[in-house]
PDB file of N, CA and C in Angstrom:
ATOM      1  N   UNK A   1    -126.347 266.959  -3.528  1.00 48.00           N
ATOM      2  CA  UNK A   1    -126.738 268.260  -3.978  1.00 48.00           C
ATOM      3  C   UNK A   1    -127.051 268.253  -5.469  1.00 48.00           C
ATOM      4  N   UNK A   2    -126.789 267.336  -5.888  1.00 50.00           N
ATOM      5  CA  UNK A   2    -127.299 267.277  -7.513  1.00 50.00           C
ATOM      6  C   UNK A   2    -128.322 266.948  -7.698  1.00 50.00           C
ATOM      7  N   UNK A   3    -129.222 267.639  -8.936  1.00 56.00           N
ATOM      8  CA  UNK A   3    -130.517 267.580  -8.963  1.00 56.00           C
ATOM      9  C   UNK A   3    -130.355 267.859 -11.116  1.00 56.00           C
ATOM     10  N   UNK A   4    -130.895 266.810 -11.183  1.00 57.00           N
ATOM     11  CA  UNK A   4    -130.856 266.641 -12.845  1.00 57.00           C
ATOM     12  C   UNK A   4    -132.270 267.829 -13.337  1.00 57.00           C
ATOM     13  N   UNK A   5    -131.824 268.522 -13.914  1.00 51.00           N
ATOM     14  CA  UNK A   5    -133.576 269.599 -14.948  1.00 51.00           C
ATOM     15  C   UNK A   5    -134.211 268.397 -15.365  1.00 51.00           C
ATOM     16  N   UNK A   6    -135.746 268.203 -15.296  1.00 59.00           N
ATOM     17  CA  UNK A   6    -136.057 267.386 -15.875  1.00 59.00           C
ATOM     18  C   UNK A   6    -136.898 267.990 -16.858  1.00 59.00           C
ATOM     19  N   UNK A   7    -136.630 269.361 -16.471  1.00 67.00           N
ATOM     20  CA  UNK A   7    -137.090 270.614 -17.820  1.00 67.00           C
ATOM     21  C   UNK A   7    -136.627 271.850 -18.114  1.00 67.00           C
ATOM     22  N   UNK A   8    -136.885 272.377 -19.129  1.00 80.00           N
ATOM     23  CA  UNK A   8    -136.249 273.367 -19.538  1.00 80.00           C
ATOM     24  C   UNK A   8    -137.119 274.696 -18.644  1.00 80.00           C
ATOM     25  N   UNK A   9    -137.325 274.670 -17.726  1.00 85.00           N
ATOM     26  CA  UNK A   9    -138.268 275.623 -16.875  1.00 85.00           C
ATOM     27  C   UNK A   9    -137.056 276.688 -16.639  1.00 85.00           C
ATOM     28  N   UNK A  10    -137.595 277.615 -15.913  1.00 87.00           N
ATOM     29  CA  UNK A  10    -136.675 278.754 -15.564  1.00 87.00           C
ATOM     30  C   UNK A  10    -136.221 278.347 -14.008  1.00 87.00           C
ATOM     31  N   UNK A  11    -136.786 277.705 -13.482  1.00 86.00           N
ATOM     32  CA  UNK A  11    -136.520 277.001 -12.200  1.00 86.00           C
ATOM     33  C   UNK A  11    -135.179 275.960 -12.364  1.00 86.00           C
ATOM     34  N   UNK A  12    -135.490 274.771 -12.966  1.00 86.00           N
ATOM     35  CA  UNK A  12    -134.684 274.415 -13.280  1.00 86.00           C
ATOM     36  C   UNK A  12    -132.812 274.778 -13.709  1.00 86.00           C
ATOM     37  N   UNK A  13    -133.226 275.702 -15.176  1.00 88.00           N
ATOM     38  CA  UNK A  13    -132.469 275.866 -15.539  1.00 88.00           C
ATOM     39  C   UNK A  13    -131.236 277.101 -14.495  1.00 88.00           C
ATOM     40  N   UNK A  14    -132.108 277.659 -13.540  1.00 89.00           N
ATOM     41  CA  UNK A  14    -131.179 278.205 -12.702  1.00 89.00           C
ATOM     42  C   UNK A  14    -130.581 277.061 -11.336  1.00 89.00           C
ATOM     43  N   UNK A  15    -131.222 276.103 -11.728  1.00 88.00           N
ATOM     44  CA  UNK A  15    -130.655 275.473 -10.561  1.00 88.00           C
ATOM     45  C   UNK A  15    -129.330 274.719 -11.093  1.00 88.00           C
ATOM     46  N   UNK A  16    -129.317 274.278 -12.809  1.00 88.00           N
ATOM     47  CA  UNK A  16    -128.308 273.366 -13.030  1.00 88.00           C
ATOM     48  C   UNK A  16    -127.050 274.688 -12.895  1.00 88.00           C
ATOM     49  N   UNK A  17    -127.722 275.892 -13.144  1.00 89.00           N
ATOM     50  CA  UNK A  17    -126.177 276.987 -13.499  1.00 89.00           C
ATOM     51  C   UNK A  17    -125.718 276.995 -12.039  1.00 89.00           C
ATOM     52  N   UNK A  18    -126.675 276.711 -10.577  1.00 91.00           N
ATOM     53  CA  UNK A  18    -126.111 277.009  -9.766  1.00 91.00           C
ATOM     54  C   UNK A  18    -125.265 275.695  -9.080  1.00 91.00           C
ATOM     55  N   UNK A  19    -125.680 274.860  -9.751  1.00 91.00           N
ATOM     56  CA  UNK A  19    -125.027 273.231  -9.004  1.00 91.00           C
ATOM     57  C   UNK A  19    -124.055 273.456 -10.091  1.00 91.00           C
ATOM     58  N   UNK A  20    -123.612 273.568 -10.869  1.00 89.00           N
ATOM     59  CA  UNK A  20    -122.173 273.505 -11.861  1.00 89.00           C
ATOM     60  C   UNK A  20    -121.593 274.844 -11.340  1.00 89.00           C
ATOM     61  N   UNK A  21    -121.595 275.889 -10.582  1.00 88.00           N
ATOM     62  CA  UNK A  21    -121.047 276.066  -9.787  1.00 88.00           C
ATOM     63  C   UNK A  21    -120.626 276.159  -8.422  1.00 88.00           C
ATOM     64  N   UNK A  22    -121.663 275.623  -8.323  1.00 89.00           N
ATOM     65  CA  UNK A  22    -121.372 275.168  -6.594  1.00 89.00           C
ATOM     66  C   UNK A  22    -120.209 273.810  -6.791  1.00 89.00           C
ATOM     67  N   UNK A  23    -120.596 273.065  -7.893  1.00 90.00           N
ATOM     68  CA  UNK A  23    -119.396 271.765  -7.981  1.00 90.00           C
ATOM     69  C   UNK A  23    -118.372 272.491  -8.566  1.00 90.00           C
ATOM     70  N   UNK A  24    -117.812 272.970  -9.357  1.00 86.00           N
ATOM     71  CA  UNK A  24    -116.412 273.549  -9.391  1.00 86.00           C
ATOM     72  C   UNK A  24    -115.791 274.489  -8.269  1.00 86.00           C
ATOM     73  N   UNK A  25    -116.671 275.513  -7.419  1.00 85.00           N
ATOM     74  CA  UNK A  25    -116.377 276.315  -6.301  1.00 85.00           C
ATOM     75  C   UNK A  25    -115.773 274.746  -5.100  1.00 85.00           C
ATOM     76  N   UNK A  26    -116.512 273.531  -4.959  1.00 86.00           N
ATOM     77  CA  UNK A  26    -115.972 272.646  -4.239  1.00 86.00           C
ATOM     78  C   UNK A  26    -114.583 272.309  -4.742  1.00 86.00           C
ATOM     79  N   UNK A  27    -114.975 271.956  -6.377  1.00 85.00           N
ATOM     80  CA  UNK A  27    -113.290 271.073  -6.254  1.00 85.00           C
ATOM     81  C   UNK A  27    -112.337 272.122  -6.375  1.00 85.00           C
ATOM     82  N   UNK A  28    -112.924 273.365  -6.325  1.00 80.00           N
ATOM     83  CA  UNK A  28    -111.408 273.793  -6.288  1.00 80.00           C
ATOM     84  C   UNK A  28    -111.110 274.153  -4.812  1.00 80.00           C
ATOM     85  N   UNK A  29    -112.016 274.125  -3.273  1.00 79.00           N
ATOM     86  CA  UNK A  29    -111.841 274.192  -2.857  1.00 79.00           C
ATOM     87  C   UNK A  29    -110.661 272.691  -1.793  1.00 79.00           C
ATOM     88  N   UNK A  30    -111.232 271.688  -3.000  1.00 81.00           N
ATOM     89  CA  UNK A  30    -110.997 270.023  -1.919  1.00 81.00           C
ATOM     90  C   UNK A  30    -109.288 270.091  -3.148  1.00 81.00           C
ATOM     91  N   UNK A  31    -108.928 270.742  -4.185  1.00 77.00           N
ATOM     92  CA  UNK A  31    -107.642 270.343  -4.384  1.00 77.00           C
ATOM     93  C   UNK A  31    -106.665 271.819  -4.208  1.00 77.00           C
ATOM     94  N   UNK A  32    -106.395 272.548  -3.142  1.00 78.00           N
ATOM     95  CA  UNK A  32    -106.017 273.832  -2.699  1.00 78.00           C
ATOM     96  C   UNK A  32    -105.188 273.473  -1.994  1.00 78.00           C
ATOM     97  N   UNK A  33    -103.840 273.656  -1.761  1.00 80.00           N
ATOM     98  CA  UNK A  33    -103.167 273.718  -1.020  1.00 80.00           C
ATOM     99  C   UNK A  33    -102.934 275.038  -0.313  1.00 80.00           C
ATOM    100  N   UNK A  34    -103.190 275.251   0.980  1.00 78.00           N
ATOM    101  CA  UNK A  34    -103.229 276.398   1.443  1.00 78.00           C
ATOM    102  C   UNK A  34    -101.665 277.085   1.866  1.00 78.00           C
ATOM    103  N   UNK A  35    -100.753 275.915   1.858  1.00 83.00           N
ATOM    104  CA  UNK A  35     -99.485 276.468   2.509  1.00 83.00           C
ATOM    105  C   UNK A  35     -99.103 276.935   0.880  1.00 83.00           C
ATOM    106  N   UNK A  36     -99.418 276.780  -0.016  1.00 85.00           N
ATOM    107  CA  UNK A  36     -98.850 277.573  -1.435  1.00 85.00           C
ATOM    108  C   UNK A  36     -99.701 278.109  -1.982  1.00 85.00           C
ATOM    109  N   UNK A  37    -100.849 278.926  -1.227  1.00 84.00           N
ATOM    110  CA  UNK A  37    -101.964 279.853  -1.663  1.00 84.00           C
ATOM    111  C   UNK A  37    -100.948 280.890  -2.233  1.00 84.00           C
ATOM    112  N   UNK A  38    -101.631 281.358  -3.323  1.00 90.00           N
ATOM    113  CA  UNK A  38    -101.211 282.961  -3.711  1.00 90.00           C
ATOM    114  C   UNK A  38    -102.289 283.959  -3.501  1.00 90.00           C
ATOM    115  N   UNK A  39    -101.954 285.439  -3.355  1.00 92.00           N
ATOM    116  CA  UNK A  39    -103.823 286.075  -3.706  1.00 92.00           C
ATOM    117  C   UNK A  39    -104.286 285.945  -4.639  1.00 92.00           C
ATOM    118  N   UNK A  40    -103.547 286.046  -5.996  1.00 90.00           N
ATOM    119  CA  UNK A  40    -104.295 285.508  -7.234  1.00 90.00           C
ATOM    120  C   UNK A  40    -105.455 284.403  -6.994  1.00 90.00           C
ATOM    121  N   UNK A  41    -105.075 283.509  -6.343  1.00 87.00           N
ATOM    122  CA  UNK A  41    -105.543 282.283  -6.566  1.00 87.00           C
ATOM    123  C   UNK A  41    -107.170 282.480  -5.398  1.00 87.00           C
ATOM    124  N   UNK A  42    -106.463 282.814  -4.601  1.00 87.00           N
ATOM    125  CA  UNK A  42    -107.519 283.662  -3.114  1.00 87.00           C
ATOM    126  C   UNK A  42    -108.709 284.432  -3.728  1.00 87.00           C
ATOM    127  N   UNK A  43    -108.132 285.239  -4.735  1.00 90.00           N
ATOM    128  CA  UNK A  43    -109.245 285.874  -5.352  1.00 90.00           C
ATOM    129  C   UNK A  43    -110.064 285.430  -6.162  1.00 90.00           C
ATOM    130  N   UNK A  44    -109.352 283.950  -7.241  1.00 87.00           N
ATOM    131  CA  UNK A  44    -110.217 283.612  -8.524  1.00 87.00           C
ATOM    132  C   UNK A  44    -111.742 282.398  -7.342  1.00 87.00           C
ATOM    133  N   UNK A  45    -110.822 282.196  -6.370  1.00 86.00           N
ATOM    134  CA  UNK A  45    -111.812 281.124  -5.337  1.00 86.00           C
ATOM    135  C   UNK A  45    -113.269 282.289  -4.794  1.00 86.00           C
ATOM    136  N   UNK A  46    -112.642 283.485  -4.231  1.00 90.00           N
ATOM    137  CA  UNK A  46    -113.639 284.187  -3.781  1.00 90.00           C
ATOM    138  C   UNK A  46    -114.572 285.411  -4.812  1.00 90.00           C
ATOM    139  N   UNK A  47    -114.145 285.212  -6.377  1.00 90.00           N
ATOM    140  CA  UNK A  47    -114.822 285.639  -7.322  1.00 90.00           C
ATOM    141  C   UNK A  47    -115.854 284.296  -7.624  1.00 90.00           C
ATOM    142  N   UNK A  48    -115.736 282.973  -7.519  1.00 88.00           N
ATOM    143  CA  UNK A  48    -116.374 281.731  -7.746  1.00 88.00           C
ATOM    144  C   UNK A  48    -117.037 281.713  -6.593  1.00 88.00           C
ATOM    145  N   UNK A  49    -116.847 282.154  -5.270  1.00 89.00           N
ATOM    146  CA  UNK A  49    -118.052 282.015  -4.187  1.00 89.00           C
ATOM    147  C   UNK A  49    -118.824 283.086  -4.012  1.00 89.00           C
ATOM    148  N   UNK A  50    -118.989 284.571  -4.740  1.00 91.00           N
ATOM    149  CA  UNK A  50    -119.801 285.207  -5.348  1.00 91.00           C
ATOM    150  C   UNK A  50    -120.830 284.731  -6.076  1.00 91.00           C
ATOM    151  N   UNK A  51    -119.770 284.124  -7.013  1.00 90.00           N
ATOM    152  CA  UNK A  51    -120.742 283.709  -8.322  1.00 90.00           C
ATOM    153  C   UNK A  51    -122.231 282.536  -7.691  1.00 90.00           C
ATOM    154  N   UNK A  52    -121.519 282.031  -7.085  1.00 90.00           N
ATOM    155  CA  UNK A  52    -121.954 280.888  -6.505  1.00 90.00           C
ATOM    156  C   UNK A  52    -123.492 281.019  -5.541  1.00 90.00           C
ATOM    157  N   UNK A  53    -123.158 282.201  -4.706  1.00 91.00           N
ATOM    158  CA  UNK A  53    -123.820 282.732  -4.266  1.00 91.00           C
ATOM    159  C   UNK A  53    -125.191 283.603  -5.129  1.00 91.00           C
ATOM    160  N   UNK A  54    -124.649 283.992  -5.779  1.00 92.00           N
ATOM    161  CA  UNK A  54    -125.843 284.965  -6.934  1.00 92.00           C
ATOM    162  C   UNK A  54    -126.350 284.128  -7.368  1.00 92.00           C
ATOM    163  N   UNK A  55    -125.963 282.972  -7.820  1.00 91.00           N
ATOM    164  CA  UNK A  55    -127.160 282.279  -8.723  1.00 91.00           C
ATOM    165  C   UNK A  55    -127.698 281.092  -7.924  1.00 91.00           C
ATOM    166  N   UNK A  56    -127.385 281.116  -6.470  1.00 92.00           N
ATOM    167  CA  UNK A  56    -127.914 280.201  -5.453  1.00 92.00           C
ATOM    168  C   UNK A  56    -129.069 281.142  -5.225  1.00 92.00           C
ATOM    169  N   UNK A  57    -129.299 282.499  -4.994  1.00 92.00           N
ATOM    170  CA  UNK A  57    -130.304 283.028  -4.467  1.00 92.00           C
ATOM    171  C   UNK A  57    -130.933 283.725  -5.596  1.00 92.00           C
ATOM    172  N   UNK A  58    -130.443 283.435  -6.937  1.00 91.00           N
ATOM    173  CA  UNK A  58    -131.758 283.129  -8.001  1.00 91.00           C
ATOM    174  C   UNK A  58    -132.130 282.272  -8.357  1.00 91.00           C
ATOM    175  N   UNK A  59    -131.710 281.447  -7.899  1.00 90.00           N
ATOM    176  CA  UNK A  59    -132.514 279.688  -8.297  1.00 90.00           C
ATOM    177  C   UNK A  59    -133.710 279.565  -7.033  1.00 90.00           C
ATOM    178  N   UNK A  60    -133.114 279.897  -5.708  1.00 91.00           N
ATOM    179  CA  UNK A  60    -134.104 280.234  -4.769  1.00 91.00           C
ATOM    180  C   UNK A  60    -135.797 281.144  -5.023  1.00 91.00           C
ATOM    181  N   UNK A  61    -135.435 282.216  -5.520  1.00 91.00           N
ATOM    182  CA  UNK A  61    -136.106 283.469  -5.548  1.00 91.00           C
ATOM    183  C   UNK A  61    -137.242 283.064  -6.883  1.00 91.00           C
ATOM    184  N   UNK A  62    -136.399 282.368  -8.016  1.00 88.00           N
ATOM    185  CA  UNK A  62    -137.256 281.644  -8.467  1.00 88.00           C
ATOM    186  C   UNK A  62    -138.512 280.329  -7.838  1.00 88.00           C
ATOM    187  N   UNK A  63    -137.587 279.553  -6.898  1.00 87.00           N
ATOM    188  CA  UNK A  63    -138.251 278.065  -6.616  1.00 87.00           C
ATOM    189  C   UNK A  63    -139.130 278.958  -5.637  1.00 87.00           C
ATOM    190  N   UNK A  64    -139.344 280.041  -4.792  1.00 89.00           N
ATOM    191  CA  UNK A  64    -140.012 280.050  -4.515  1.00 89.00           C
ATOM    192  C   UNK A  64    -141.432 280.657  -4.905  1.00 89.00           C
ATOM    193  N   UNK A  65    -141.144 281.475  -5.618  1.00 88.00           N
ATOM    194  CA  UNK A  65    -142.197 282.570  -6.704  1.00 88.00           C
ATOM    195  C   UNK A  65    -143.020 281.293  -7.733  1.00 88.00           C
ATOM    196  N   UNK A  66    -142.093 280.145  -7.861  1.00 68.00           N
ATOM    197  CA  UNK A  66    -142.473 279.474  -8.575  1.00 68.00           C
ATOM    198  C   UNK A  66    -144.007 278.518  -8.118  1.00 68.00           C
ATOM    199  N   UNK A  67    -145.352 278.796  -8.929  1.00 58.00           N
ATOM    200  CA  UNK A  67    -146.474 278.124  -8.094  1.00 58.00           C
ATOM    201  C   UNK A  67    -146.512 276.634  -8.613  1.00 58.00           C
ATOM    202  N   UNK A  68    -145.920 275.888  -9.327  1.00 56.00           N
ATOM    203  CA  UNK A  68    -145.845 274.675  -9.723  1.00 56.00           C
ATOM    204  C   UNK A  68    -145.787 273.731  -8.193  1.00 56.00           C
ATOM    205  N   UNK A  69    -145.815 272.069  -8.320  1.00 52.00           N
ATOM    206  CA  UNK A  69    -146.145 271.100  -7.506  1.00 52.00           C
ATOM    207  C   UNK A  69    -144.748 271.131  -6.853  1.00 52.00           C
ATOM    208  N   UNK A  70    -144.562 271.060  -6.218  1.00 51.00           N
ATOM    209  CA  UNK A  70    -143.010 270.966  -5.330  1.00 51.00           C
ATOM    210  C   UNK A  70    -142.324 271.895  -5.179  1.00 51.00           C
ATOM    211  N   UNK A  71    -142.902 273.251  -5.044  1.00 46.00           N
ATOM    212  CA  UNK A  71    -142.322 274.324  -4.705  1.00 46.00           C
ATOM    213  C   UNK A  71    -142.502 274.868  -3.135  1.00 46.00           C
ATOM    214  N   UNK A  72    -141.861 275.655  -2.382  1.00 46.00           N
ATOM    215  CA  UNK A  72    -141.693 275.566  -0.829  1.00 46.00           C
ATOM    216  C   UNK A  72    -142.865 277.099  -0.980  1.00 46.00           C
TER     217      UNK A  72
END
Protein backbone atom coordinates (compact mmCIF):
# COMPACT_ATOMS: atom_id res chain seq x y z
CA UNK A 1 0.00 0.00 0.00
CA UNK A 2 2.83 2.40 -0.04
CA UNK A 3 3.25 4.63 -2.75
CA UNK A 4 6.26 7.26 -2.50
CA UNK A 5 4.95 11.32 -4.03
CA UNK A 6 7.13 11.56 -6.70
CA UNK A 7 5.60 15.15 -6.59
CA UNK A 8 4.44 17.76 -4.84
CA UNK A 9 0.93 17.50 -6.81
CA UNK A 10 -2.27 17.72 -4.88
CA UNK A 11 -2.82 14.08 -5.79
CA UNK A 12 0.01 12.98 -4.38
CA UNK A 13 0.30 14.90 -1.49
CA UNK A 14 -3.18 13.58 -0.32
CA UNK A 15 -2.20 10.26 -0.85
CA UNK A 16 1.10 10.36 1.43
CA UNK A 17 -1.43 12.09 4.35
CA UNK A 18 -3.63 9.16 3.67
CA UNK A 19 -0.96 6.17 3.73
CA UNK A 20 0.67 7.73 7.09
CA UNK A 21 -2.55 7.19 8.30
CA UNK A 22 -3.72 4.28 7.15
CA UNK A 23 -0.04 2.93 8.58
CA UNK A 24 -0.47 4.15 12.10
CA UNK A 25 -4.52 3.23 12.11
CA UNK A 26 -2.74 -0.51 11.29
CA UNK A 27 -0.13 -0.57 13.91
CA UNK A 28 -2.19 0.40 16.31
CA UNK A 29 -4.55 -1.95 15.29
CA UNK A 30 -1.69 -5.21 15.00
CA UNK A 31 -0.30 -4.08 18.77
CA UNK A 32 -4.01 -3.96 20.74
CA UNK A 33 -4.73 -6.16 23.10
CA UNK A 34 -8.34 -6.61 23.13
CA UNK A 35 -8.80 -8.49 26.51
CA UNK A 36 -7.34 -4.98 28.15
CA UNK A 37 -9.23 -2.64 25.72
CA UNK A 38 -10.49 0.45 27.52
CA UNK A 39 -13.17 2.91 25.70
CA UNK A 40 -10.67 5.50 25.84
CA UNK A 41 -8.53 3.57 23.81
CA UNK A 42 -11.79 2.19 21.53
CA UNK A 43 -12.37 5.66 20.81
CA UNK A 44 -8.74 7.19 20.03
CA UNK A 45 -8.69 3.79 17.33
CA UNK A 46 -12.19 4.78 15.93
CA UNK A 47 -11.36 8.70 15.83
CA UNK A 48 -8.04 7.34 13.59
CA UNK A 49 -10.46 5.19 11.33
CA UNK A 50 -12.46 8.36 10.58
CA UNK A 51 -9.56 10.14 9.96
CA UNK A 52 -8.43 7.52 7.82
CA UNK A 53 -11.34 7.32 5.99
CA UNK A 54 -11.70 11.22 5.08
CA UNK A 55 -8.56 11.53 3.60
CA UNK A 56 -8.85 8.05 1.77
CA UNK A 57 -11.85 9.52 -0.10
CA UNK A 58 -9.95 12.77 -0.75
CA UNK A 59 -7.04 11.33 -2.16
CA UNK A 60 -9.65 9.32 -4.27
CA UNK A 61 -11.92 12.29 -5.33
CA UNK A 62 -8.80 13.91 -6.23
CA UNK A 63 -7.06 10.79 -8.33
CA UNK A 64 -10.00 10.74 -10.01
CA UNK A 65 -10.88 14.47 -11.11
CA UNK A 66 -7.30 14.32 -11.67
CA UNK A 67 -6.73 14.36 -15.88
CA UNK A 68 -2.96 13.57 -15.70
CA UNK A 69 -1.39 9.95 -17.21
CA UNK A 70 -2.37 7.27 -14.68
CA UNK A 71 -5.41 8.42 -13.42
CA UNK A 72 -8.65 5.88 -13.33
Amino acid sequence: MIRLAATTSPVDLAWAAFDAAALRFHYMYRHVDLTTDTPADSAIRQRLAGETARLWNEWRELFLSDGSEGSA
